[in-house]
N, CA, C and O of each residue as an XYZ file, in Angstrom:
308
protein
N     106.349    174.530    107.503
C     105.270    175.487    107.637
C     104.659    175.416    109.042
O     104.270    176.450    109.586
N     104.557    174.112    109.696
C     104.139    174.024    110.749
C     104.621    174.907    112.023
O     103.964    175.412    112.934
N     106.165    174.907    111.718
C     106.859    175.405    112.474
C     106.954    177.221    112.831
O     107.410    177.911    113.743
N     106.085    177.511    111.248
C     106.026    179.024    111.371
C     104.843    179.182    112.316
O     105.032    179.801    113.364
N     103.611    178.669    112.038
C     102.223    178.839    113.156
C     102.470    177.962    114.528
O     101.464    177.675    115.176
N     104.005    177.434    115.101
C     103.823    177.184    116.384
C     104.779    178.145    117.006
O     105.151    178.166    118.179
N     105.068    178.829    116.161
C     106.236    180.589    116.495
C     105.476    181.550    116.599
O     105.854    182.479    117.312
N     103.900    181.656    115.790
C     102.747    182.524    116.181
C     102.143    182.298    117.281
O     102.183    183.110    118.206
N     101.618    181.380    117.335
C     100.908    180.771    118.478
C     101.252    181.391    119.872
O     100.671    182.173    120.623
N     102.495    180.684    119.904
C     103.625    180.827    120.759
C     103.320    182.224    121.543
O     102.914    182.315    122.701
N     103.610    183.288    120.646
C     103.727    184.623    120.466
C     102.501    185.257    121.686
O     102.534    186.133    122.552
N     101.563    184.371    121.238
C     100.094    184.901    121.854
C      99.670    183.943    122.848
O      98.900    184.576    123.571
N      99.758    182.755    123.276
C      99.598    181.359    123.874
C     100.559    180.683    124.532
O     101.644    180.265    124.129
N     100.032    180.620    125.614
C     101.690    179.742    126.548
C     101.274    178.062    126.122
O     101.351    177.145    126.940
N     101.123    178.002    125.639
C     100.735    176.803    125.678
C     100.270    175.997    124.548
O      99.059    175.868    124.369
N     101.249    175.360    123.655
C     100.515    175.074    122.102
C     100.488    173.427    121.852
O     101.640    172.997    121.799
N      99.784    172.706    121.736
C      99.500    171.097    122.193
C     100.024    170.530    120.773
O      99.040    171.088    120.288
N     100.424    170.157    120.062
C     100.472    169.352    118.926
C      99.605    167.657    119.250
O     100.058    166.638    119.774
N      98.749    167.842    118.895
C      98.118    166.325    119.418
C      98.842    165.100    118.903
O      99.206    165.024    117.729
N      99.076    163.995    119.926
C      99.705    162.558    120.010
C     101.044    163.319    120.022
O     101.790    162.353    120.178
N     101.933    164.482    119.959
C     103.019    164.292    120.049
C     103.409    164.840    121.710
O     103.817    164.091    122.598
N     103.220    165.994    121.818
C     103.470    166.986    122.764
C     103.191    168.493    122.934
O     102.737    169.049    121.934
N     103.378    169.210    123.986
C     102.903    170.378    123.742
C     104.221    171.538    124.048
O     104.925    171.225    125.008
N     104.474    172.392    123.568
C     105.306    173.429    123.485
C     105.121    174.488    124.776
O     105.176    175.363    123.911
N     104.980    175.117    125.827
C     104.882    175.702    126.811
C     106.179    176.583    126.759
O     107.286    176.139    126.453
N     105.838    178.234    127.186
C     106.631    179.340    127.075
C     106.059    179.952    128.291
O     104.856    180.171    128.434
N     107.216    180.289    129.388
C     106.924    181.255    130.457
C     107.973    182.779    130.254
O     109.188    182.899    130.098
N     106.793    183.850    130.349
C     107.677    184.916    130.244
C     108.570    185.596    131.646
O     108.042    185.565    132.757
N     109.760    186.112    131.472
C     110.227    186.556    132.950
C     110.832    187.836    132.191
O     111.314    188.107    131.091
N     110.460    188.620    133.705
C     110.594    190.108    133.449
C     112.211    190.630    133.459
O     112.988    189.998    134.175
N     112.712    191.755    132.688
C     113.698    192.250    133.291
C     114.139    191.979    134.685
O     113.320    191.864    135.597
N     115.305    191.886    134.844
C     115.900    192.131    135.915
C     117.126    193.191    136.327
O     117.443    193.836    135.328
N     117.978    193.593    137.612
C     118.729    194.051    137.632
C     119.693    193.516    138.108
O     119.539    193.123    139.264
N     120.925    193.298    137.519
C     121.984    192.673    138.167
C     122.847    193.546    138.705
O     123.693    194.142    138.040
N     122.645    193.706    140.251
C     123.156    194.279    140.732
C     124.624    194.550    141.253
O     125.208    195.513    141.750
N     124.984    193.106    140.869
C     126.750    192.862    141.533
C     127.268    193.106    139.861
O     127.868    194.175    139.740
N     127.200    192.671    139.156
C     127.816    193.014    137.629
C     126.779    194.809    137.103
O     126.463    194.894    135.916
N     126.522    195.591    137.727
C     126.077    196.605    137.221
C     125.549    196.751    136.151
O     126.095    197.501    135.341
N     124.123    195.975    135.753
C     123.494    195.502    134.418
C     122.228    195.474    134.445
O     121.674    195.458    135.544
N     121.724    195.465    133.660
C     120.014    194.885    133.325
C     120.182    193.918    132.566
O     121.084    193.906    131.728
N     119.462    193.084    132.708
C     118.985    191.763    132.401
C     117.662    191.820    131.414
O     116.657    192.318    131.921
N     117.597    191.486    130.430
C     116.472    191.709    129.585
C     115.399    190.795    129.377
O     115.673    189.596    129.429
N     113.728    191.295    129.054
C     113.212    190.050    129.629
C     113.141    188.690    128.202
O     113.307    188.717    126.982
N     112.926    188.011    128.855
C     112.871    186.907    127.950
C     111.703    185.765    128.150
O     111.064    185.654    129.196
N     111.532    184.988    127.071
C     110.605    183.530    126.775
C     111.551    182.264    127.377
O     112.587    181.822    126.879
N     110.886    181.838    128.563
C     111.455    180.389    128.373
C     110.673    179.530    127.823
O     109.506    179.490    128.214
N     111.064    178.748    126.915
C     110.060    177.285    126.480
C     110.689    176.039    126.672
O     111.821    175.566    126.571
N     109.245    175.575    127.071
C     109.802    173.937    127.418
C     109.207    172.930    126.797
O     108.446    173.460    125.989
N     109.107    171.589    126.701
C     108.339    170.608    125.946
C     107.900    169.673    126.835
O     108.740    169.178    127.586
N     106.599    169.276    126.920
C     106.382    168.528    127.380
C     105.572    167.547    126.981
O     104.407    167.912    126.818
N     105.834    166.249    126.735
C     105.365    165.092    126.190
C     104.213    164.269    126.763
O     103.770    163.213    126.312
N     103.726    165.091    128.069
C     102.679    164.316    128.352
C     101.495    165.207    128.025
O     100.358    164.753    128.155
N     101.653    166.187    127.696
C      99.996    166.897    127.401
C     100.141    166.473    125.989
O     101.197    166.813    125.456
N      99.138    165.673    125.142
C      98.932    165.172    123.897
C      97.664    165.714    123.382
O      97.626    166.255    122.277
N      96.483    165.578    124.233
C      95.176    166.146    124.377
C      94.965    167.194    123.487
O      95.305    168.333    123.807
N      94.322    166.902    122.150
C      94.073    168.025    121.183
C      93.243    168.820    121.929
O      92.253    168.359    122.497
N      93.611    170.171    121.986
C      92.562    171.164    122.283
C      92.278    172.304    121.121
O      91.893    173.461    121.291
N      92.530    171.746    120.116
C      92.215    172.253    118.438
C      92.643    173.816    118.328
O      92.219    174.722    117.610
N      93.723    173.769    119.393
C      93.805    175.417    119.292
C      94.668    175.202    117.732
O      94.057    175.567    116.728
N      95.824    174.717    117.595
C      96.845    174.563    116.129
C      95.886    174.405    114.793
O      96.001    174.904    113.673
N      94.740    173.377    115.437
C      94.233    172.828    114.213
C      93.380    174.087    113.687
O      93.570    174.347    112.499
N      92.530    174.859    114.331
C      91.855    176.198    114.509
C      92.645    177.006    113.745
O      92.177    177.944    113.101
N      94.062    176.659    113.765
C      94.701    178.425    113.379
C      95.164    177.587    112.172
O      96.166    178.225    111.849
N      95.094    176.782    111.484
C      95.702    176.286    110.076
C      94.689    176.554    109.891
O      94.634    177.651    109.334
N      93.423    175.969    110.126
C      92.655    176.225    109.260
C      92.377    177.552    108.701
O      92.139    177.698    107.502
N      92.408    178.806    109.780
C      92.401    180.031    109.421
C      92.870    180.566    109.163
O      92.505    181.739    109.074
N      94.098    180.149    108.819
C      95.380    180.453    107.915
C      95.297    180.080    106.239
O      95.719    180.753    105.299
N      94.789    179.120    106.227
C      95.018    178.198    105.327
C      93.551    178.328    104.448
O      93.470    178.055    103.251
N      92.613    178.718    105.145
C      91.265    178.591    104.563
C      91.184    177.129    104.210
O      91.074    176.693    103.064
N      91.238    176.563    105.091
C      90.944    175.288    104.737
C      89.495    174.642    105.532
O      88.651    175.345    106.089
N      89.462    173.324    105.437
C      88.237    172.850    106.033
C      89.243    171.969    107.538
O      90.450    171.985    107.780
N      88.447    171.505    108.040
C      88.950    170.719    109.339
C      89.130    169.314    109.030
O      89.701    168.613    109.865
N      88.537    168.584    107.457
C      89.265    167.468    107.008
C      90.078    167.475    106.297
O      90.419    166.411    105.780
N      90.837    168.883    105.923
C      92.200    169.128    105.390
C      93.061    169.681    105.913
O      94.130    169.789    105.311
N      92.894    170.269    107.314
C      93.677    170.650    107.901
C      94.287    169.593    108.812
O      95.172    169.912    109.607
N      93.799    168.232    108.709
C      94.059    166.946    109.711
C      95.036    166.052    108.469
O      95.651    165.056    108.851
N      95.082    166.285    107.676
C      95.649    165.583    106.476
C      97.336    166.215    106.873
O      98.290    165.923    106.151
C-alpha cells in the first residue's frame, strides 16, 4: 500500500522522504528531437534514491493520514 501513495506523491512532488530509510527524488525532462535518427523523443520522469536525506518532513506521513483518515499515532504504526 505504501508503494501506491509514493507513486502519488511522486506524481505531484519531486521529492518524497521515507524517514530513517531514504528519499525517492524524480526530475522531469522535456521532449526532445533527435535529429540524426529523425525522431522525437518523449518526455519522461527520472527517479533516483537517495539514502542520505532521512529527515522526516511528514509530507508521506500527512498523506496516509489523509488517505487513511487516520490519526498521526496510527499512521506511525
Amino acid at each position: 500500500m505504501i508503494t501506491n501513495y509514493l507513486k502519488e506523491l511522486l506524481n505531484d512532488n519531486e521529492c518524497v522522504i521515507i524517514p530513517e530509510f531514504g528519499a525517492f527524488i524524480s526530475k522531469r525532462h522535456s521532449a526532445t528531437i533527435d535529429y540524426v535518427n529523425h525522431s522525437f523523443l518523449p518526455p519522461y520522469k527520472e527517479l533516483v534514491f537517495n539514502n542520505k536525506l532521512t529527515n522526516n518532513d511528514d509530507l508521506l506521513l500527512n498523506y496516509i493520514m489523509q488517505k487513511e483518515n487516520i490519526t498521526k499515532d496510527d499512521a506511525l504504526v
